């Protein structure tokens, strides 16, 4: 027998949620993301788009998007449709139902939560589970591009970057003989109120 190798994303479906090989799913998604990074570095934007489409249509990426949505702290908060993906059967069905064709985002559920300082309430909008999964799926395709073209010394809200990394970079820059002597720090408070 000869082994069959696929060039694109694996399209096989697992019978149940627990039958999904998560290590293989992570590996497939990382491989597809690495191909997106290669195309971005070569400035081949047509290939970037094609590889993003391949990634967002892959079973492994859909399964990881559903897993991300159902394992975060907001997993018990439904949207306007009241649907939660709490059982393995509903999670497996959700993976099969993540489709781009005919998808339209639903309205957000508005909830008012108290502010920290106790002076009123602030609005919080909660999307449906399917909308959250579609956002997570889009993030899997957009994140390799964003990480590749982002500034090398930006540390806020990026994966695998921390405050310790920013402090280390500051030490590297400020440790030279002709380094600046002053550092200005700014903090904008209540800017968007």
Tab-separated table of N, CA, C and O in Angstrom, residues 78-148:
chain	number	residue	atom	x	y	z
A	78	UNK	N	-24.753	33.074	27.384
A	78	UNK	CA	-25.298	32.973	26.029
A	78	UNK	C	-25.525	34.340	25.404
A	78	UNK	O	-25.597	35.361	26.088
A	79	UNK	N	-25.660	34.353	24.093
A	79	UNK	CA	-25.989	35.567	23.356
A	79	UNK	C	-27.497	35.721	23.268
A	79	UNK	O	-28.249	35.178	24.087
A	80	UNK	N	-27.960	36.443	22.250
A	80	UNK	CA	-29.400	36.682	22.113
A	80	UNK	C	-30.175	35.412	21.799
A	80	UNK	O	-31.370	35.320	22.093
A	81	UNK	N	-29.532	34.403	21.216
A	81	UNK	CA	-30.234	33.165	20.878
A	81	UNK	C	-30.350	32.211	22.059
A	81	UNK	O	-31.103	31.240	22.002
A	82	UNK	N	-29.606	32.451	23.140
A	82	UNK	CA	-29.686	31.615	24.335
A	82	UNK	C	-29.015	30.264	24.202
A	82	UNK	O	-29.168	29.399	25.055
A	83	UNK	N	-28.218	30.055	23.157
A	83	UNK	CA	-27.581	28.761	22.906
A	83	UNK	C	-26.215	28.710	23.586
A	83	UNK	O	-25.424	29.650	23.491
A	84	UNK	N	-25.952	27.603	24.276
A	84	UNK	CA	-24.646	27.330	24.864
A	84	UNK	C	-24.139	26.005	24.318
A	84	UNK	O	-24.923	25.077	24.120
A	85	UNK	N	-22.859	25.924	24.086
A	85	UNK	CA	-22.241	24.675	23.646
A	85	UNK	C	-21.558	24.053	24.847
A	85	UNK	O	-20.358	24.195	25.055
A	86	UNK	N	-22.318	23.322	25.647
A	86	UNK	CA	-21.758	22.788	26.881
A	86	UNK	C	-21.480	21.289	26.825
A	86	UNK	O	-20.608	20.798	27.521
A	87	UNK	N	-22.187	20.545	25.986
A	87	UNK	CA	-21.962	19.104	25.920
A	87	UNK	C	-21.053	18.769	24.740
A	87	UNK	O	-20.955	19.539	23.780
A	88	UNK	N	-20.388	17.627	24.800
A	88	UNK	CA	-19.537	17.223	23.673
A	88	UNK	C	-20.304	17.089	22.355
A	88	UNK	O	-19.765	17.393	21.294
A	89	UNK	N	-21.560	16.673	22.423
A	89	UNK	CA	-22.349	16.523	21.197
A	89	UNK	C	-22.627	17.885	20.559
A	89	UNK	O	-22.530	18.027	19.329
A	90	UNK	N	-22.966	18.880	21.361
A	90	UNK	CA	-23.228	20.211	20.793
A	90	UNK	C	-21.950	20.850	20.265
A	90	UNK	O	-21.992	21.583	19.272
A	91	UNK	N	-20.820	20.572	20.892
A	91	UNK	CA	-19.537	21.093	20.391
A	91	UNK	C	-19.193	20.475	19.040
A	91	UNK	O	-18.744	21.168	18.126
A	92	UNK	N	-19.415	19.162	18.902
A	92	UNK	CA	-19.137	18.496	17.626
A	92	UNK	C	-20.068	19.011	16.529
A	92	UNK	O	-19.645	19.217	15.387
A	93	UNK	N	-21.337	19.245	16.873
A	93	UNK	CA	-22.268	19.819	15.904
A	93	UNK	C	-21.858	21.235	15.519
A	93	UNK	O	-22.006	21.649	14.368
A	94	UNK	N	-21.346	21.987	16.488
A	94	UNK	CA	-20.929	23.366	16.224
A	94	UNK	C	-19.772	23.406	15.225
A	94	UNK	O	-19.720	24.285	14.364
A	95	UNK	N	-18.851	22.454	15.340
A	95	UNK	CA	-17.729	22.392	14.392
A	95	UNK	C	-18.262	22.172	12.981
A	95	UNK	O	-17.816	22.813	12.028
A	96	UNK	N	-19.237	21.290	12.843
A	96	UNK	CA	-19.801	21.017	11.516
A	96	UNK	C	-20.618	22.189	10.982
A	96	UNK	O	-20.741	22.357	9.778
A	97	UNK	N	-21.186	23.008	11.879
A	97	UNK	CA	-22.032	24.124	11.447
A	97	UNK	C	-21.263	25.408	11.172
A	97	UNK	O	-21.855	26.383	10.722
A	98	UNK	N	-19.963	25.451	11.453
A	98	UNK	CA	-19.183	26.657	11.168
A	98	UNK	C	-18.923	26.728	9.667
A	98	UNK	O	-18.062	26.049	9.134
A	99	UNK	N	-19.691	27.549	9.003
A	99	UNK	CA	-19.576	27.701	7.555
A	99	UNK	C	-19.570	29.179	7.208
A	99	UNK	O	-20.245	29.984	7.827
A	100	UNK	N	-18.804	29.523	6.187
A	100	UNK	CA	-18.738	30.914	5.732
A	100	UNK	C	-19.913	31.246	4.818
A	100	UNK	O	-20.402	32.367	4.828
A	101	UNK	N	-20.349	30.280	4.050
A	101	UNK	CA	-21.430	30.522	3.090
A	101	UNK	C	-22.742	30.752	3.841
A	101	UNK	O	-23.172	29.929	4.640
A	102	UNK	N	-23.337	31.886	3.587
A	102	UNK	CA	-24.616	32.201	4.208
A	102	UNK	C	-24.515	32.679	5.647
A	102	UNK	O	-25.531	32.858	6.313
A	103	UNK	N	-23.314	32.883	6.140
A	103	UNK	CA	-23.161	33.311	7.539
A	103	UNK	C	-23.472	34.794	7.675
A	103	UNK	O	-23.010	35.613	6.895
A	104	UNK	N	-24.267	35.111	8.660
A	104	UNK	CA	-24.552	36.501	9.023
A	104	UNK	C	-24.487	36.598	10.536
A	104	UNK	O	-25.082	35.782	11.246
A	105	UNK	N	-23.783	37.588	11.020
A	105	UNK	CA	-23.663	37.771	12.469
A	105	UNK	C	-25.010	38.184	13.047
A	105	UNK	O	-25.769	38.930	12.430
A	106	UNK	N	-25.278	37.695	14.236
A	106	UNK	CA	-26.522	38.039	14.925
A	106	UNK	C	-26.317	39.287	15.769
A	106	UNK	O	-25.182	39.671	16.072
A	107	UNK	N	-27.415	39.913	16.200
A	107	UNK	CA	-27.273	41.079	17.087
A	107	UNK	C	-26.620	40.694	18.410
A	107	UNK	O	-26.638	39.533	18.818
A	108	UNK	N	-26.047	41.675	19.071
A	108	UNK	CA	-25.393	41.447	20.349
A	108	UNK	C	-26.386	41.614	21.505
A	108	UNK	O	-27.283	42.445	21.426
A	109	UNK	N	-26.197	40.828	22.525
A	109	UNK	CA	-27.014	40.978	23.735
A	109	UNK	C	-26.363	42.028	24.620
A	109	UNK	O	-25.177	41.932	24.935
A	110	UNK	N	-27.116	43.044	25.011
A	110	UNK	CA	-26.572	44.147	25.800
A	110	UNK	C	-26.884	43.912	27.282
A	110	UNK	O	-28.016	43.700	27.670
A	111	UNK	N	-25.826	43.959	28.091
A	111	UNK	CA	-25.936	43.811	29.537
A	111	UNK	C	-25.198	44.977	30.168
A	111	UNK	O	-24.133	45.379	29.679
A	112	UNK	N	-25.751	45.517	31.237
A	112	UNK	CA	-25.099	46.624	31.938
A	112	UNK	C	-24.485	46.100	33.228
A	112	UNK	O	-25.168	45.494	34.045
A	113	UNK	N	-23.177	46.331	33.377
A	113	UNK	CA	-22.465	45.869	34.570
A	113	UNK	C	-21.952	47.082	35.335
A	113	UNK	O	-21.657	48.119	34.738
A	114	UNK	N	-21.855	46.981	36.666
A	114	UNK	CA	-21.396	48.136	37.452
A	114	UNK	C	-19.927	48.446	37.195
A	114	UNK	O	-19.111	47.548	36.989
A	115	UNK	N	-19.609	49.739	37.206
A	115	UNK	CA	-18.221	50.168	37.053
A	115	UNK	C	-17.444	49.894	38.329
A	115	UNK	O	-18.016	49.734	39.401
A	116	UNK	N	-16.129	49.855	38.211
A	116	UNK	CA	-15.296	49.565	39.379
A	116	UNK	C	-15.401	50.635	40.457
A	116	UNK	O	-15.375	50.343	41.641
A	117	UNK	N	-15.485	51.880	40.023
A	117	UNK	CA	-15.527	52.956	41.011
A	117	UNK	C	-16.928	53.150	41.598
A	117	UNK	O	-17.114	54.004	42.461
A	118	UNK	N	-17.923	52.390	41.136
A	118	UNK	CA	-19.257	52.435	41.709
A	118	UNK	C	-20.113	53.604	41.263
A	118	UNK	O	-21.152	53.855	41.865
A	119	UNK	N	-19.700	54.332	40.226
A	119	UNK	CA	-20.465	55.498	39.776
A	119	UNK	C	-21.230	55.175	38.505
A	119	UNK	O	-21.003	55.774	37.466
A	120	UNK	N	-22.125	54.230	38.569
A	120	UNK	CA	-22.932	53.916	37.407
A	120	UNK	C	-22.627	52.544	36.833
A	120	UNK	O	-21.969	51.714	37.458
A	121	UNK	N	-23.120	52.349	35.614
A	121	UNK	CA	-22.942	51.066	34.941
A	121	UNK	C	-22.390	51.299	33.548
A	121	UNK	O	-22.600	52.347	32.955
A	122	UNK	N	-21.667	50.294	33.050
A	122	UNK	CA	-21.145	50.389	31.688
A	122	UNK	C	-21.763	49.280	30.855
A	122	UNK	O	-22.060	48.193	31.357
A	123	UNK	N	-21.975	49.548	29.562
A	123	UNK	CA	-22.601	48.533	28.708
A	123	UNK	C	-21.600	47.456	28.293
A	123	UNK	O	-20.427	47.725	28.055
A	124	UNK	N	-22.080	46.234	28.217
A	124	UNK	CA	-21.286	45.103	27.749
A	124	UNK	C	-22.113	44.378	26.697
A	124	UNK	O	-23.269	44.036	26.944
A	125	UNK	N	-21.541	44.171	25.523
A	125	UNK	CA	-22.243	43.483	24.441
A	125	UNK	C	-21.732	42.053	24.332
A	125	UNK	O	-20.524	41.826	24.273
A	126	UNK	N	-22.648	41.100	24.306
A	126	UNK	CA	-22.289	39.680	24.307
A	126	UNK	C	-22.732	39.047	22.993
A	126	UNK	O	-23.922	38.999	22.695
A	127	UNK	N	-21.785	38.543	22.192
A	127	UNK	CA	-22.157	37.866	20.936
A	127	UNK	C	-22.622	36.434	21.188
A	127	UNK	O	-22.383	35.861	22.256
A	128	UNK	N	-23.257	35.851	20.192
A	128	UNK	CA	-23.678	34.450	20.249
A	128	UNK	C	-22.445	33.551	20.153
A	128	UNK	O	-21.374	33.979	19.737
A	129	UNK	N	-22.627	32.306	20.534
A	129	UNK	CA	-21.517	31.358	20.503
A	129	UNK	C	-20.972	31.182	19.081
A	129	UNK	O	-19.766	31.132	18.880
A	130	UNK	N	-21.870	31.125	18.098
A	130	UNK	CA	-21.414	30.935	16.726
A	130	UNK	C	-20.606	32.146	16.257
A	130	UNK	O	-19.593	31.990	15.576
A	131	UNK	N	-21.025	33.342	16.636
A	131	UNK	CA	-20.277	34.534	16.250
A	131	UNK	C	-18.900	34.558	16.909
A	131	UNK	O	-17.910	34.941	16.295
A	132	UNK	N	-18.834	34.123	18.153
A	132	UNK	CA	-17.531	34.052	18.838
A	132	UNK	C	-16.613	33.048	18.154
A	132	UNK	O	-15.413	33.292	17.991
A	133	UNK	N	-17.175	31.911	17.747
A	133	UNK	CA	-16.367	30.890	17.069
A	133	UNK	C	-15.891	31.392	15.709
A	133	UNK	O	-14.742	31.141	15.316
A	134	UNK	N	-16.737	32.114	14.990
A	134	UNK	CA	-16.313	32.669	13.701
A	134	UNK	C	-15.214	33.712	13.898
A	134	UNK	O	-14.290	33.806	13.092
A	135	UNK	N	-15.307	34.491	14.967
A	135	UNK	CA	-14.248	35.466	15.267
A	135	UNK	C	-12.946	34.753	15.601
A	135	UNK	O	-11.865	35.169	15.160
A	136	UNK	N	-13.027	33.675	16.381
A	136	UNK	CA	-11.821	32.909	16.713
A	136	UNK	C	-11.219	32.266	15.467
A	136	UNK	O	-9.991	32.195	15.329
A	137	UNK	N	-12.063	31.833	14.560
A	137	UNK	CA	-11.591	31.241	13.308
A	137	UNK	C	-10.902	32.295	12.444
A	137	UNK	O	-9.844	32.034	11.859
A	138	UNK	N	-11.482	33.490	12.386
A	138	UNK	CA	-10.852	34.577	11.636
A	138	UNK	C	-9.526	34.977	12.265
A	138	UNK	O	-8.557	35.291	11.564
A	139	UNK	N	-9.458	34.938	13.588
A	139	UNK	CA	-8.213	35.269	14.285
A	139	UNK	C	-7.094	34.297	13.913
A	139	UNK	O	-5.937	34.709	13.740
A	140	UNK	N	-7.431	33.027	13.762
A	140	UNK	CA	-6.412	32.049	13.369
A	140	UNK	C	-5.804	32.391	12.014
A	140	UNK	O	-4.621	32.151	11.779
A	141	UNK	N	-6.599	32.970	11.116
A	141	UNK	CA	-6.091	33.335	9.798
A	141	UNK	C	-5.402	34.686	9.758
A	141	UNK	O	-4.490	34.913	8.963
A	142	UNK	N	-5.829	35.616	10.621
A	142	UNK	CA	-5.270	36.969	10.599
A	142	UNK	C	-4.048	37.140	11.498
A	142	UNK	O	-3.203	37.995	11.245
A	143	UNK	N	-3.957	36.339	12.541
A	143	UNK	CA	-2.868	36.499	13.497
A	143	UNK	C	-1.480	36.313	12.889
A	143	UNK	O	-0.565	37.078	13.209
A	144	UNK	N	-1.251	35.339	11.998
A	144	UNK	CA	0.088	35.220	11.405
A	144	UNK	C	0.501	36.454	10.608
A	144	UNK	O	1.666	36.855	10.634
A	145	UNK	N	-0.450	37.076	9.929
A	145	UNK	CA	-0.145	38.287	9.162
A	145	UNK	C	0.183	39.426	10.114
A	145	UNK	O	1.178	40.144	9.931
A	146	UNK	N	-0.631	39.600	11.152
A	146	UNK	CA	-0.416	40.685	12.101
A	146	UNK	C	0.923	40.536	12.824
A	146	UNK	O	1.647	41.521	13.018
A	147	UNK	N	1.264	39.326	13.215
A	147	UNK	CA	2.527	39.116	13.924
A	147	UNK	C	3.734	39.321	13.005
A	147	UNK	O	4.798	39.708	13.451
A	148	UNK	N	3.567	39.050	11.717
A	148	UNK	CA	4.671	39.187	10.778
A	148	UNK	C	4.953	40.642	10.434
A	148	UNK	O	6.111	41.046	10.328
